Short mmCIF file of C-alpha atoms in Angstrom, two decimals:
data_model
loop_
_atom_site.label_atom_id
_atom_site.label_comp_id
_atom_site.label_asym_id
_atom_site.label_seq_id
_atom_site.Cartn_x
_atom_site.Cartn_y
_atom_site.Cartn_z
CA MET A 1192 -35.50 50.61 -18.14
CA LYS A 1193 -35.62 47.09 -16.71
CA ARG A 1194 -32.27 46.27 -18.31
CA LEU A 1195 -30.65 49.32 -16.66
CA ILE A 1196 -32.00 48.41 -13.23
CA ARG A 1197 -30.76 44.81 -13.62
CA LYS A 1198 -27.23 46.10 -14.28
CA GLN A 1199 -27.36 48.40 -11.29
CA VAL A 1200 -28.37 45.51 -9.02
CA LEU A 1201 -25.81 43.08 -10.46
CA ILE A 1202 -22.76 45.31 -10.00
CA PRO A 1203 -23.04 45.62 -6.20
CA VAL A 1204 -23.60 41.86 -5.90
CA LEU A 1205 -20.43 41.11 -7.89
CA ALA A 1206 -18.54 43.66 -5.85
CA VAL A 1207 -19.61 41.97 -2.63
CA VAL A 1208 -18.46 38.56 -3.90
CA VAL A 1209 -15.06 39.91 -4.95
CA LEU A 1210 -14.72 41.84 -1.69
CA VAL A 1211 -15.56 38.78 0.44
CA GLY A 1212 -13.15 36.60 -1.57
CA ALA A 1213 -10.33 39.11 -1.26
CA SER A 1214 -11.03 39.59 2.44
CA SER A 1215 -10.91 35.83 3.04
CA PHE A 1216 -7.59 35.54 1.16
CA LYS A 1217 -6.05 38.41 3.14
CA SER A 1218 -7.27 36.90 6.42
CA ASP A 1219 -5.73 33.50 5.61
CA PHE A 1220 -2.48 35.10 4.45
CA PHE A 1221 -2.24 37.23 7.59
CA GLU A 1222 -2.86 34.23 9.87
CA ILE A 1223 -0.19 32.15 8.08
CA ALA A 1224 2.33 35.02 8.24
CA LYS A 1225 1.53 35.58 11.92
CA GLN A 1226 2.08 31.94 12.87
CA ILE A 1227 5.33 31.75 10.87
CA GLU A 1228 6.65 34.79 12.70
CA ILE A 1229 5.72 33.28 16.09
CA PHE A 1230 7.40 29.98 15.23
CA THR A 1231 10.55 31.64 13.84
CA THR A 1232 10.93 33.73 16.99
CA LEU A 1233 10.32 30.72 19.24
CA PHE A 1234 12.79 28.53 17.33
CA LYS A 1235 15.51 31.18 17.47
CA GLU A 1236 15.09 31.92 21.18
CA LEU A 1237 14.90 28.23 22.09
CA ASN A 1238 18.15 27.33 20.32
CA MET A 1239 20.00 30.39 21.65
CA ASN A 1240 18.91 30.17 25.28
CA TYR A 1241 18.24 26.53 26.15
CA VAL A 1242 20.35 25.25 29.08
CA ASP A 1243 22.06 22.52 26.99
CA GLU A 1244 23.31 22.39 23.42
CA THR A 1245 20.53 21.79 20.91
CA ASN A 1246 20.53 20.32 17.42
CA PRO A 1247 18.48 22.76 15.29
CA ALA A 1248 18.15 20.28 12.40
CA GLU A 1249 16.76 17.52 14.64
CA LEU A 1250 14.40 19.91 16.41
CA MET A 1251 13.08 21.22 13.10
CA ASP A 1252 12.69 17.71 11.71
CA SER A 1253 10.70 16.70 14.80
CA ALA A 1254 8.55 19.84 14.60
CA ILE A 1255 7.71 19.24 10.94
CA LYS A 1256 6.90 15.57 11.43
CA ASN A 1257 4.63 16.27 14.41
CA MET A 1258 2.83 19.03 12.52
CA LEU A 1259 2.21 16.81 9.47
CA GLY A 1260 1.25 13.94 11.77
CA GLU A 1261 -1.96 15.82 12.55
CA LEU A 1262 -2.99 15.42 8.90
CA ASP A 1263 -2.98 12.23 6.79
CA PRO A 1264 0.01 9.82 6.56
CA TYR A 1265 0.58 10.60 2.88
CA THR A 1266 1.44 14.27 3.47
CA GLN A 1267 5.17 14.09 4.14
CA PHE A 1268 8.30 16.22 4.26
CA LEU A 1269 10.98 14.85 1.92
CA ASN A 1270 14.61 15.68 2.62
CA GLU A 1271 17.18 15.46 -0.19
CA GLN A 1272 17.62 11.70 0.26
CA ASP A 1273 13.86 11.16 0.33
CA VAL A 1274 13.48 13.19 -2.88
CA GLU A 1275 16.03 10.98 -4.60
CA SER A 1276 14.25 7.82 -3.40
CA PHE A 1277 10.95 9.24 -4.63
CA LYS A 1278 12.43 9.76 -8.11
CA ILE A 1279 13.89 6.23 -8.11
CA ASN A 1280 10.54 4.68 -7.22
CA ASN A 1281 8.86 6.45 -10.11
CA ALA A 1282 11.65 5.81 -12.62
CA GLY A 1283 12.07 2.12 -11.74
CA GLU A 1284 15.87 2.23 -11.99
CA TYR A 1285 18.61 2.83 -9.41
CA SER A 1286 22.07 1.74 -8.33
CA GLY A 1287 22.45 -0.33 -5.18
CA ILE A 1288 22.58 -3.86 -3.77
CA GLY A 1289 19.26 -5.03 -5.23
CA ALA A 1290 17.30 -6.05 -2.14
CA LEU A 1291 14.29 -4.97 -0.13
CA VAL A 1292 15.63 -3.99 3.31
CA ARG A 1293 13.57 -2.90 6.34
CA SER A 1294 15.04 -0.58 8.96
CA TYR A 1295 14.65 -1.19 12.70
CA GLU A 1296 16.08 0.62 15.74
CA ASN A 1297 19.34 -1.32 15.90
CA LYS A 1298 19.46 -3.41 12.74
CA LEU A 1299 18.53 -3.72 9.09
CA LEU A 1300 16.50 -6.75 8.12
CA VAL A 1301 16.85 -8.21 4.63
CA VAL A 1302 13.25 -8.82 3.55
CA GLU A 1303 13.86 -9.98 -0.01
CA PRO A 1304 17.00 -10.13 -2.17
CA TYR A 1305 16.15 -9.71 -5.86
CA GLN A 1306 17.12 -12.67 -8.00
CA GLY A 1307 20.39 -12.21 -9.87
CA TYR A 1308 21.27 -8.83 -8.35
CA ALA A 1309 24.22 -7.85 -6.15
CA ALA A 1310 22.86 -8.88 -2.72
CA ASP A 1311 21.72 -12.23 -4.09
CA LYS A 1312 25.10 -12.87 -5.75
CA ALA A 1313 26.87 -11.98 -2.48
CA GLY A 1314 24.84 -14.60 -0.62
CA LEU A 1315 22.40 -12.47 1.40
CA ARG A 1316 19.11 -14.17 2.21
CA ALA A 1317 15.74 -13.04 3.56
CA GLY A 1318 15.90 -12.93 7.34
CA ASP A 1319 19.57 -11.87 7.53
CA GLU A 1320 20.05 -9.08 10.08
CA ILE A 1321 22.62 -6.51 8.92
CA ILE A 1322 24.46 -5.17 11.97
CA LYS A 1323 27.43 -3.41 10.35
CA ILE A 1324 27.99 -1.63 7.01
CA GLY A 1325 31.68 -0.95 6.33
CA GLU A 1326 32.96 0.41 9.63
CA THR A 1327 29.57 1.78 10.68
CA VAL A 1328 27.63 -0.11 13.35
CA VAL A 1329 23.95 0.07 12.42
CA ALA A 1330 22.81 0.38 16.07
CA ASP A 1331 24.99 3.51 16.49
CA PHE A 1332 23.80 5.19 13.29
CA ASP A 1333 21.15 7.85 13.96
CA ASP A 1334 19.68 8.08 10.45
CA ASN A 1335 18.36 5.30 8.21
CA ALA A 1336 21.37 3.02 7.82
CA GLY A 1337 19.86 1.61 4.65
CA GLU A 1338 21.14 4.70 2.85
CA LEU A 1339 24.69 3.39 3.39
CA LEU A 1340 23.92 0.45 1.12
CA LYS A 1341 23.33 2.74 -1.85
CA GLY A 1342 26.17 3.76 -4.12
CA ALA A 1343 27.54 4.00 -7.64
CA ASN A 1344 27.79 1.06 -10.01
CA ASN A 1345 30.78 -1.23 -9.37
CA SER A 1346 31.52 0.31 -5.96
CA THR A 1347 31.82 -2.19 -3.10
CA VAL A 1348 30.56 -2.32 0.46
CA GLU A 1349 31.38 -4.83 3.21
CA VAL A 1350 28.38 -6.02 5.19
CA THR A 1351 28.35 -7.89 8.52
CA PHE A 1352 25.16 -9.75 9.33
CA LEU A 1353 23.60 -12.30 11.67
CA ARG A 1354 22.13 -15.52 10.29
CA GLN A 1355 20.67 -18.15 12.61
CA GLY A 1356 22.77 -16.79 15.50
CA GLU A 1357 26.01 -16.84 13.50
CA THR A 1358 27.92 -13.68 12.49
CA LYS A 1359 28.92 -13.56 8.82
CA THR A 1360 30.61 -11.05 6.52
CA THR A 1361 30.30 -10.53 2.76
CA THR A 1362 31.39 -7.93 0.22
CA ILE A 1363 28.74 -6.63 -2.16
CA THR A 1364 29.55 -5.03 -5.52
CA ARG A 1365 26.77 -2.56 -6.22
CA GLY A 1366 25.14 -2.44 -9.63
CA GLY A 1367 22.22 -1.09 -11.59
CA VAL A 1368 18.80 -2.34 -10.49
CA GLU A 1369 15.74 -2.29 -12.73
CA VAL A 1370 12.41 -2.39 -10.93
CA ASP A 1371 9.94 -3.83 -13.40
CA ALA A 1372 6.31 -2.79 -13.16
CA VAL A 1373 5.44 -6.16 -14.72
CA PRO A 1374 7.72 -8.71 -13.02
CA PHE A 1375 5.93 -11.72 -14.51
CA TYR A 1376 3.47 -12.77 -17.20
CA ASP A 1377 2.62 -16.08 -18.85
CA MET A 1378 -0.14 -18.25 -20.27
CA ILE A 1379 -2.25 -20.13 -17.71
CA ASP A 1380 -3.75 -22.36 -20.38
CA ASP A 1381 -3.90 -22.23 -24.17
CA LYS A 1382 -6.41 -19.35 -24.17
CA THR A 1383 -5.89 -17.46 -20.87
CA GLY A 1384 -3.11 -14.94 -20.28
CA TYR A 1385 -1.91 -13.74 -16.89
CA ILE A 1386 -0.10 -10.44 -16.13
CA VAL A 1387 1.26 -9.31 -12.77
CA LEU A 1388 1.35 -5.51 -12.45
CA SER A 1389 3.20 -4.84 -9.19
CA ARG A 1390 3.60 -1.04 -9.24
CA PHE A 1391 2.69 2.06 -11.23
CA ASN A 1392 6.08 3.54 -12.10
CA GLN A 1393 6.96 5.07 -15.45
CA LYS A 1394 7.21 1.60 -17.02
CA ALA A 1395 3.74 0.40 -16.02
CA SER A 1396 1.62 0.99 -19.12
CA LYS A 1397 4.36 0.17 -21.66
CA GLN A 1398 5.28 -3.10 -19.93
CA THR A 1399 1.62 -4.08 -19.51
CA GLN A 1400 0.97 -3.34 -23.18
CA SER A 1401 4.04 -5.32 -24.27
CA ALA A 1402 3.01 -8.29 -22.11
CA LEU A 1403 -0.54 -8.19 -23.50
CA GLN A 1404 0.72 -8.11 -27.08
CA ASP A 1405 3.04 -11.06 -26.45
CA LEU A 1406 0.32 -13.11 -24.77
CA LYS A 1407 -2.14 -12.46 -27.59
CA GLY A 1408 0.54 -13.56 -30.02
CA ARG A 1409 0.74 -16.82 -28.06
CA GLY A 1410 -3.01 -17.39 -28.33
CA ALA A 1411 -4.52 -15.48 -25.39
CA GLU A 1412 -8.22 -14.76 -25.90
CA ARG A 1413 -8.92 -13.73 -22.32
CA LEU A 1414 -6.84 -12.06 -19.62
CA ILE A 1415 -6.23 -11.94 -15.85
CA LEU A 1416 -4.57 -8.73 -14.58
CA ASP A 1417 -3.16 -9.20 -11.08
CA LEU A 1418 -3.02 -6.01 -8.96
CA ARG A 1419 -2.76 -7.75 -5.59
CA GLY A 1420 -0.17 -6.12 -3.35
CA ASN A 1421 0.27 -3.21 -5.78
CA PRO A 1422 0.55 -0.06 -3.59
CA GLY A 1423 0.00 2.38 -6.46
CA GLY A 1424 2.19 5.09 -7.93
CA LEU A 1425 1.74 7.51 -10.81
CA LEU A 1426 -1.80 8.69 -11.57
CA SER A 1427 -0.91 9.16 -15.24
CA GLU A 1428 0.15 5.52 -15.53
CA ALA A 1429 -3.11 4.36 -13.94
CA ILE A 1430 -4.96 6.23 -16.69
CA ASN A 1431 -2.71 4.76 -19.36
CA VAL A 1432 -3.10 1.17 -18.10
CA THR A 1433 -6.90 1.57 -18.03
CA ASN A 1434 -6.70 3.03 -21.53
CA LEU A 1435 -5.31 -0.30 -22.81
CA PHE A 1436 -8.81 -1.75 -22.35
CA VAL A 1437 -11.23 1.16 -22.90
CA PRO A 1438 -11.77 3.61 -25.80
CA LYS A 1439 -10.14 7.00 -26.23
CA GLY A 1440 -11.98 9.86 -24.50
CA GLU A 1441 -13.37 7.78 -21.61
CA LEU A 1442 -13.56 9.51 -18.20
CA ILE A 1443 -11.50 7.51 -15.68
CA VAL A 1444 -10.87 9.83 -12.73
CA THR A 1445 -12.16 13.14 -11.43
CA THR A 1446 -10.17 14.99 -8.75
CA LYS A 1447 -11.79 17.49 -6.39
CA SER A 1448 -9.95 19.96 -4.15
CA LYS A 1449 -10.39 23.25 -2.33
CA VAL A 1450 -7.76 24.62 -4.76
CA LYS A 1451 -9.53 25.23 -8.05
CA LYS A 1452 -6.58 24.31 -10.32
CA PHE A 1453 -6.49 20.80 -8.82
CA ASN A 1454 -10.10 20.10 -9.87
CA GLN A 1455 -9.60 18.06 -13.00
CA GLU A 1456 -11.05 15.33 -15.17
CA TYR A 1457 -8.72 12.66 -16.52
CA ARG A 1458 -9.75 10.92 -19.72
CA THR A 1459 -8.09 8.30 -21.86
CA ARG A 1460 -6.08 9.79 -24.71
CA ASN A 1461 -5.00 6.87 -26.85
CA LYS A 1462 -6.43 4.12 -29.00
CA PRO A 1463 -6.93 1.04 -26.78
CA GLU A 1464 -4.84 -2.09 -27.18
CA ASP A 1465 -7.92 -4.34 -26.87
CA GLU A 1466 -11.35 -3.17 -25.72
CA GLU A 1467 -13.02 -6.53 -26.32
CA ILE A 1468 -10.86 -9.16 -24.60
CA PRO A 1469 -12.66 -10.64 -21.54
CA LEU A 1470 -10.85 -9.32 -18.48
CA VAL A 1471 -10.64 -10.20 -14.77
CA VAL A 1472 -8.75 -7.93 -12.35
CA LEU A 1473 -7.46 -9.36 -9.05
CA VAL A 1474 -7.25 -7.13 -5.95
CA ASN A 1475 -6.68 -7.54 -2.21
CA GLY A 1476 -6.27 -5.40 0.89
CA LYS A 1477 -2.84 -4.21 -0.27
CA SER A 1478 -4.07 -2.97 -3.65
CA ALA A 1479 -4.12 0.79 -3.20
CA SER A 1480 -4.30 4.17 -4.91
CA ALA A 1481 -3.50 3.76 -8.63
CA SER A 1482 -4.50 0.09 -8.36
CA GLU A 1483 -7.92 1.23 -7.18
CA ILE A 1484 -8.19 3.77 -9.98
CA VAL A 1485 -7.69 0.98 -12.51
CA SER A 1486 -9.87 -1.64 -10.81
CA GLY A 1487 -12.57 0.87 -9.80
CA GLY A 1488 -12.62 2.46 -13.24
CA LEU A 1489 -12.86 -0.86 -15.10
CA GLN A 1490 -15.60 -1.96 -12.68
CA ASP A 1491 -17.62 1.24 -13.12
CA LEU A 1492 -17.37 0.98 -16.91
CA ASP A 1493 -18.37 -2.72 -16.76
CA ARG A 1494 -15.17 -3.55 -18.63
CA ALA A 1495 -13.84 -6.13 -16.16
CA VAL A 1496 -14.95 -8.45 -13.37
CA ILE A 1497 -13.13 -7.72 -10.10
CA VAL A 1498 -12.11 -10.80 -8.11
CA GLY A 1499 -10.42 -11.04 -4.70
CA ALA A 1500 -10.87 -9.08 -1.48
CA ARG A 1501 -11.76 -5.47 -0.72
CA SER A 1502 -8.93 -3.14 -1.72
CA PHE A 1503 -7.11 -0.81 0.69
CA GLY A 1504 -9.25 2.29 0.21
CA LYS A 1505 -6.90 5.18 -0.61
CA GLY A 1506 -8.84 7.86 -2.45
CA LEU A 1507 -6.38 10.71 -1.85
CA VAL A 1508 -4.08 12.29 -4.43
CA GLN A 1509 -0.61 13.67 -3.57
CA ARG A 1510 1.66 16.08 -5.40
CA PRO A 1511 5.31 16.91 -4.58
CA LEU A 1512 5.89 20.65 -4.09
CA LYS A 1513 9.45 21.96 -4.25
CA LEU A 1514 10.88 23.66 -1.15
CA THR A 1515 14.30 25.18 -0.47
CA TYR A 1516 17.64 23.33 -0.30
CA GLY A 1517 16.48 20.46 -2.50
CA THR A 1518 13.66 19.38 -0.18
CA GLN A 1519 10.02 18.80 -1.05
CA LEU A 1520 6.59 18.58 0.53
CA LYS A 1521 4.51 15.66 -0.71
CA VAL A 1522 1.06 16.99 0.07
CA THR A 1523 -2.45 15.62 -0.32
CA ILE A 1524 -4.10 18.02 -2.75
CA SER A 1525 -7.40 16.34 -3.61
CA ARG A 1526 -9.66 13.33 -3.46
CA TYR A 1527 -10.24 11.24 -6.55
CA TYR A 1528 -13.54 9.86 -7.82
CA THR A 1529 -14.14 6.91 -10.13
CA PRO A 1530 -16.34 7.22 -13.25
CA SER A 1531 -19.53 6.45 -11.28
CA GLY A 1532 -18.70 9.24 -8.80
CA ARG A 1533 -17.31 7.09 -5.99
CA CYS A 1534 -14.56 8.20 -3.62
CA ILE A 1535 -13.20 4.95 -2.21
CA GLN A 1536 -11.26 6.56 0.68
CA SER A 1537 -11.64 4.21 3.63
CA LEU A 1538 -10.11 6.06 6.60
CA ASP A 1539 -11.23 9.48 7.84
CA TYR A 1540 -8.08 11.24 9.06
CA TRP A 1541 -9.92 14.46 9.88
CA ASN A 1542 -12.38 12.99 12.41
CA ARG A 1543 -10.33 10.81 14.73
CA ASP A 1544 -11.35 8.76 17.75
CA GLU A 1545 -10.35 9.48 21.36
CA GLN A 1546 -7.01 7.73 20.88
CA GLY A 1547 -6.21 9.90 17.86
CA ASN A 1548 -6.67 7.09 15.33
CA ALA A 1549 -8.34 7.65 11.98
CA VAL A 1550 -11.93 6.40 11.90
CA ARG A 1551 -12.89 3.79 9.30
CA ASN A 1552 -15.92 4.63 7.19
CA THR A 1553 -18.91 2.39 7.95
CA ALA A 1554 -21.70 4.25 6.12
CA PHE A 1555 -21.43 3.62 2.39
CA ASN A 1556 -23.25 5.40 -0.42
CA GLU A 1557 -24.66 3.48 -3.36
CA PHE A 1558 -23.67 4.22 -6.95
CA THR A 1559 -24.30 2.45 -10.24
CA THR A 1560 -22.01 1.27 -13.02
CA ARG A 1561 -22.63 2.03 -16.68
CA ASN A 1562 -24.85 -1.05 -16.95
CA GLY A 1563 -26.70 -0.22 -13.73
CA ARG A 1564 -24.90 -2.57 -11.35
CA LYS A 1565 -24.72 -1.44 -7.72
CA VAL A 1566 -21.34 -0.34 -6.30
CA TRP A 1567 -20.41 1.53 -3.12
CA ASP A 1568 -17.97 4.20 -1.97
CA GLY A 1569 -15.98 4.75 1.22
CA GLY A 1570 -14.43 1.34 1.75
CA GLY A 1571 -12.10 0.52 -1.11
CA VAL A 1572 -13.12 -1.35 -4.26
CA MET A 1573 -15.42 -4.25 -3.40
CA PRO A 1574 -14.86 -7.29 -5.65
CA ASP A 1575 -17.64 -8.76 -7.75
CA ILE A 1576 -16.46 -12.20 -6.61
CA THR A 1577 -14.90 -12.55 -3.15
CA ILE A 1578 -12.04 -14.95 -2.43
CA GLU A 1579 -12.13 -15.84 1.26
CA SER A 1580 -8.44 -16.74 1.51
CA LEU A 1581 -7.51 -13.16 0.52
CA LYS A 1582 -9.41 -11.52 3.36
CA THR A 1583 -7.57 -10.03 6.30
CA ASN A 1584 -8.43 -9.22 9.92
CA SER A 1585 -6.76 -8.04 13.14
CA LEU A 1586 -5.18 -11.46 13.77
CA ILE A 1587 -3.61 -11.68 10.31
CA ASP A 1588 -2.46 -8.05 10.52
CA ALA A 1589 -0.87 -8.74 13.93
CA LEU A 1590 0.95 -11.82 12.63
CA GLU A 1591 2.41 -9.65 9.89
CA SER A 1592 3.26 -6.57 11.96
CA ASN A 1593 4.97 -8.74 14.61
CA ASN A 1594 6.96 -10.60 11.90
CA ILE A 1595 5.55 -13.95 13.07
CA VAL A 1596 4.97 -15.28 9.54
CA PHE A 1597 8.26 -13.80 8.29
CA ASP A 1598 10.36 -15.25 11.13
CA PHE A 1599 8.71 -18.66 10.89
CA ALA A 1600 9.44 -18.72 7.15
CA THR A 1601 13.11 -18.01 7.94
CA GLU A 1602 13.27 -20.96 10.34
CA TYR A 1603 11.39 -23.18 7.89
CA PHE A 1604 13.77 -22.33 5.03
CA TYR A 1605 16.82 -23.56 6.92
CA ASP A 1606 15.06 -26.74 8.12
CA HIS A 1607 13.54 -27.91 4.80
CA SER A 1608 14.61 -28.27 1.19
CA PHE A 1609 12.78 -28.44 -2.15
CA ASP A 1610 14.37 -28.93 -5.56
CA SER A 1611 11.55 -27.23 -7.53
CA VAL A 1612 8.40 -25.23 -6.92
CA ASP A 1613 6.34 -28.10 -8.36
CA ASN A 1614 7.45 -30.27 -5.43
CA PHE A 1615 6.63 -27.69 -2.76
CA SER A 1616 3.95 -28.57 -0.23
CA PHE A 1617 2.98 -27.14 3.15
CA SER A 1618 1.48 -29.95 5.23
CA SER A 1619 -0.91 -30.03 8.19
CA SER A 1620 2.02 -30.88 10.45
CA ASP A 1621 3.84 -27.80 9.12
CA TYR A 1622 0.85 -25.65 10.07
CA SER A 1623 0.75 -27.24 13.53
CA ALA A 1624 4.41 -26.31 13.91
CA PHE A 1625 3.52 -22.74 12.97
CA LYS A 1626 0.76 -22.58 15.58
CA ALA A 1627 3.17 -23.78 18.25
CA TYR A 1628 5.74 -21.21 17.08
CA ALA A 1629 3.16 -18.39 17.15
CA ALA A 1630 2.09 -19.33 20.69
CA GLU A 1631 5.72 -19.19 21.87
CA GLN A 1632 6.25 -15.68 20.51
CA ASN A 1633 3.71 -14.08 22.86
CA PHE A 1634 2.69 -11.59 20.18
CA SER A 1635 -0.22 -9.38 21.16
CA TYR A 1636 -3.11 -7.73 19.40
CA GLN A 1637 -6.35 -6.26 20.66
CA THR A 1638 -9.78 -6.92 19.20
CA LYS A 1639 -12.54 -4.31 19.19
CA THR A 1640 -14.40 -6.39 21.78
CA GLU A 1641 -11.40 -6.23 24.12
CA GLN A 1642 -11.15 -2.48 23.70
CA VAL A 1643 -14.77 -1.97 24.73
CA LEU A 1644 -14.47 -4.37 27.66
CA GLU A 1645 -11.29 -2.81 29.01
CA GLU A 1646 -12.73 0.69 28.73
CA THR A 1647 -15.78 -0.48 30.69
CA ILE A 1648 -13.76 -2.25 33.39
CA ASN A 1649 -11.22 0.52 33.84
CA GLY A 1650 -13.66 3.42 33.59
CA ASP A 1651 -13.70 5.65 36.68
CA ASP A 1652 -17.45 6.19 36.43
CA THR A 1653 -18.45 2.52 36.12
CA LEU A 1654 -21.42 1.40 38.19
CA LEU A 1655 -20.52 -2.28 37.87
CA GLY A 1656 -19.87 -4.18 41.08
CA ALA A 1657 -16.79 -6.26 41.84
CA ASP A 1658 -18.58 -9.51 40.93
CA VAL A 1659 -19.55 -8.25 37.46
CA GLN A 1660 -16.07 -6.83 36.86
CA GLU A 1661 -14.57 -10.22 37.75
CA LYS A 1662 -16.83 -11.90 35.17
CA TYR A 1663 -15.68 -9.34 32.61
CA LYS A 1664 -12.09 -10.33 33.32
CA ASP A 1665 -12.99 -13.98 32.84
CA LEU A 1666 -14.46 -13.02 29.48
CA LEU A 1667 -11.22 -11.31 28.50
CA LEU A 1668 -9.31 -14.47 29.35
CA ALA A 1669 -11.74 -16.44 27.18
CA ILE A 1670 -11.10 -14.02 24.34
CA ASN A 1671 -7.36 -14.58 24.67
CA ARG A 1672 -7.92 -18.34 24.44
CA GLY A 1673 -10.09 -17.70 21.39
CA LYS A 1674 -7.21 -15.92 19.70
CA ILE A 1675 -5.20 -19.13 19.64
CA ASN A 1676 -8.22 -21.00 18.29
CA ALA A 1677 -8.51 -18.31 15.60
CA LEU A 1678 -5.30 -19.69 14.09
CA ASP A 1679 -7.46 -22.66 13.07
CA THR A 1680 -10.49 -20.59 12.11
CA TYR A 1681 -8.43 -18.56 9.64
CA LYS A 1682 -6.09 -21.35 8.59
CA ASP A 1683 -6.66 -20.85 4.83
CA GLU A 1684 -5.87 -17.13 4.97
CA ILE A 1685 -2.81 -17.57 7.19
CA GLN A 1686 -1.48 -20.57 5.30
CA LYS A 1687 -1.60 -18.62 2.04
CA ASN A 1688 0.58 -15.92 3.61
CA LEU A 1689 2.96 -18.58 4.92
CA GLU A 1690 3.24 -20.26 1.53
CA ASP A 1691 3.86 -16.93 -0.22
CA GLU A 1692 6.65 -16.07 2.20
CA ILE A 1693 8.27 -19.51 2.16
CA ILE A 1694 8.15 -20.10 -1.61
CA THR A 1695 9.80 -16.73 -2.24
CA ARG A 1696 12.74 -17.85 -0.04
CA TYR A 1697 13.41 -20.88 -2.24
CA PHE A 1698 12.35 -19.83 -5.72
CA TYR A 1699 12.22 -16.02 -5.63
CA ARG A 1700 9.30 -13.96 -6.89
CA GLU A 1701 9.10 -15.73 -10.26
CA GLY A 1702 8.78 -19.11 -8.56
CA LEU A 1703 5.92 -17.77 -6.46
CA TYR A 1704 4.04 -16.57 -9.55
CA ARG A 1705 4.55 -19.93 -11.26
CA TYR A 1706 3.17 -21.64 -8.15
CA TYR A 1707 0.15 -19.32 -8.32
CA LEU A 1708 -0.73 -20.48 -11.84
CA LYS A 1709 -1.65 -23.93 -10.51
CA HIS A 1710 -2.56 -23.36 -6.86
CA ASP A 1711 -3.84 -19.81 -6.25
CA ASP A 1712 -7.56 -19.61 -5.39
CA ALA A 1713 -8.13 -16.25 -7.05
CA ILE A 1714 -6.41 -17.23 -10.31
CA LEU A 1715 -8.21 -20.55 -10.51
CA THR A 1716 -11.55 -18.83 -9.88
CA ALA A 1717 -10.80 -16.19 -12.52
CA LYS A 1718 -9.70 -18.83 -15.02
CA GLU A 1719 -12.94 -20.77 -14.51
CA LEU A 1720 -15.03 -17.62 -14.84
CA LEU A 1721 -13.36 -16.52 -18.08
CA ALA A 1722 -13.95 -19.98 -19.57
CA ASP A 1723 -17.70 -19.54 -18.97
CA ASN A 1724 -18.77 -16.72 -21.32
CA THR A 1725 -22.38 -16.75 -20.09
CA LYS A 1726 -21.46 -16.41 -16.42
CA TYR A 1727 -18.88 -13.71 -17.18
CA SER A 1728 -21.35 -11.67 -19.25
CA ASN A 1729 -24.14 -12.04 -16.69
CA ILE A 1730 -21.97 -10.57 -13.94
CA LEU A 1731 -21.28 -7.47 -16.01
CA LYS A 1732 -24.95 -7.12 -16.98
#
């Protein structure tokens, strides 16, 4: 009798759950359909009746970008050209001029020509401003003019550019470009190997494995894996790279989403290359996404010591969804969690401040690694050993965003010469010249203190008298003077950025990595740590 009653009670409960779920789905579907119909009608009437001619494609592009702008910066609409670029980034191969080029309103700036590729052979240098491609003037081109530099192998393109105030022209023969995930590896000493992993494209795990095998063949008994500046890439490759150092079947990442099919656990699937070799992973504020999966996973499993500065803090996962006419929507589908349960997402895009900016997490939750070490969520991967020269702040970010370091490096390159990276040195007088250059540029940035002060001074409801407000203004002036002094306070951090930028101009990326082997603070610290087995083991315990 009891069993019968239990069934009778259970059936209505299940029915209610199904009914509520179906009702919710229908409500969401109706609301989406309703809004689409409103927008379609509005878009049609606007384009048909507006007083002047409209460009439907531009209006739609603007509407989509503004809509997605309310979400996170990783959810993006990809047109056909964007889709092709997305595939190239993941594949690590494309045809073009072989240079990193940044687009501005009326020019293209050559940031870095790749050694031995077409742009380098044609004589382009970092700092060159491309003003004309073929017969097309960059300033008159509405779309990204950088697309005009792409083309089939052996095709040519004439480029007009400005260098140090002088107009020059060169013809570039396009060719195949291979973007290595591991651009450099070598032995630091007779027992310590060093691998740079710069991106997580489809070559990442294979190239890392090959480099590790070669280094071990040359006597490596310990390893430094450098993920600094690595912006991430393929989730699958992050798992595979981690798998090189941990056993098969180990949980590396868990993804959680409102869509049930995106809730997944990702475990290692292969036999590791070496699960015993002592390992240090280097990170900084530009190590993001897949880099944080690897570094966070190895930290949580107590498989590696993390050295450097706090990583970027991107704990969001994207997936490209196909749309019509060859376009795609790259949409954030879930958050990812490291083995200890941490989500290292740093910025909250869903609770913004009054200016509409994402709020940085300041309340961190404590977790523990496999051995019981304390780690925290919400602010990127925190290193076990911090390197001060790798830290960043608003001043350093402003120097970068205003191209102060980049432009000074351009001037420096044409005023100095070095015959080898071993002879390179950046003197105190060179840094003084940089400070004078920075002061002349009148670049601006606002500290949090300034923001609070200005809001107080300019607030309509302030009860402060004129005398107090005048003192506040004096304080603001003092802060501005302090900004110049901050160039001395953060000399080590800024000088490292200067040296990185300048050395690359003379000796390309490989020269920079070779310079690192003898002069980089993080590498030298990691090398010393790995040579001390007791200290290394105690950190992981």
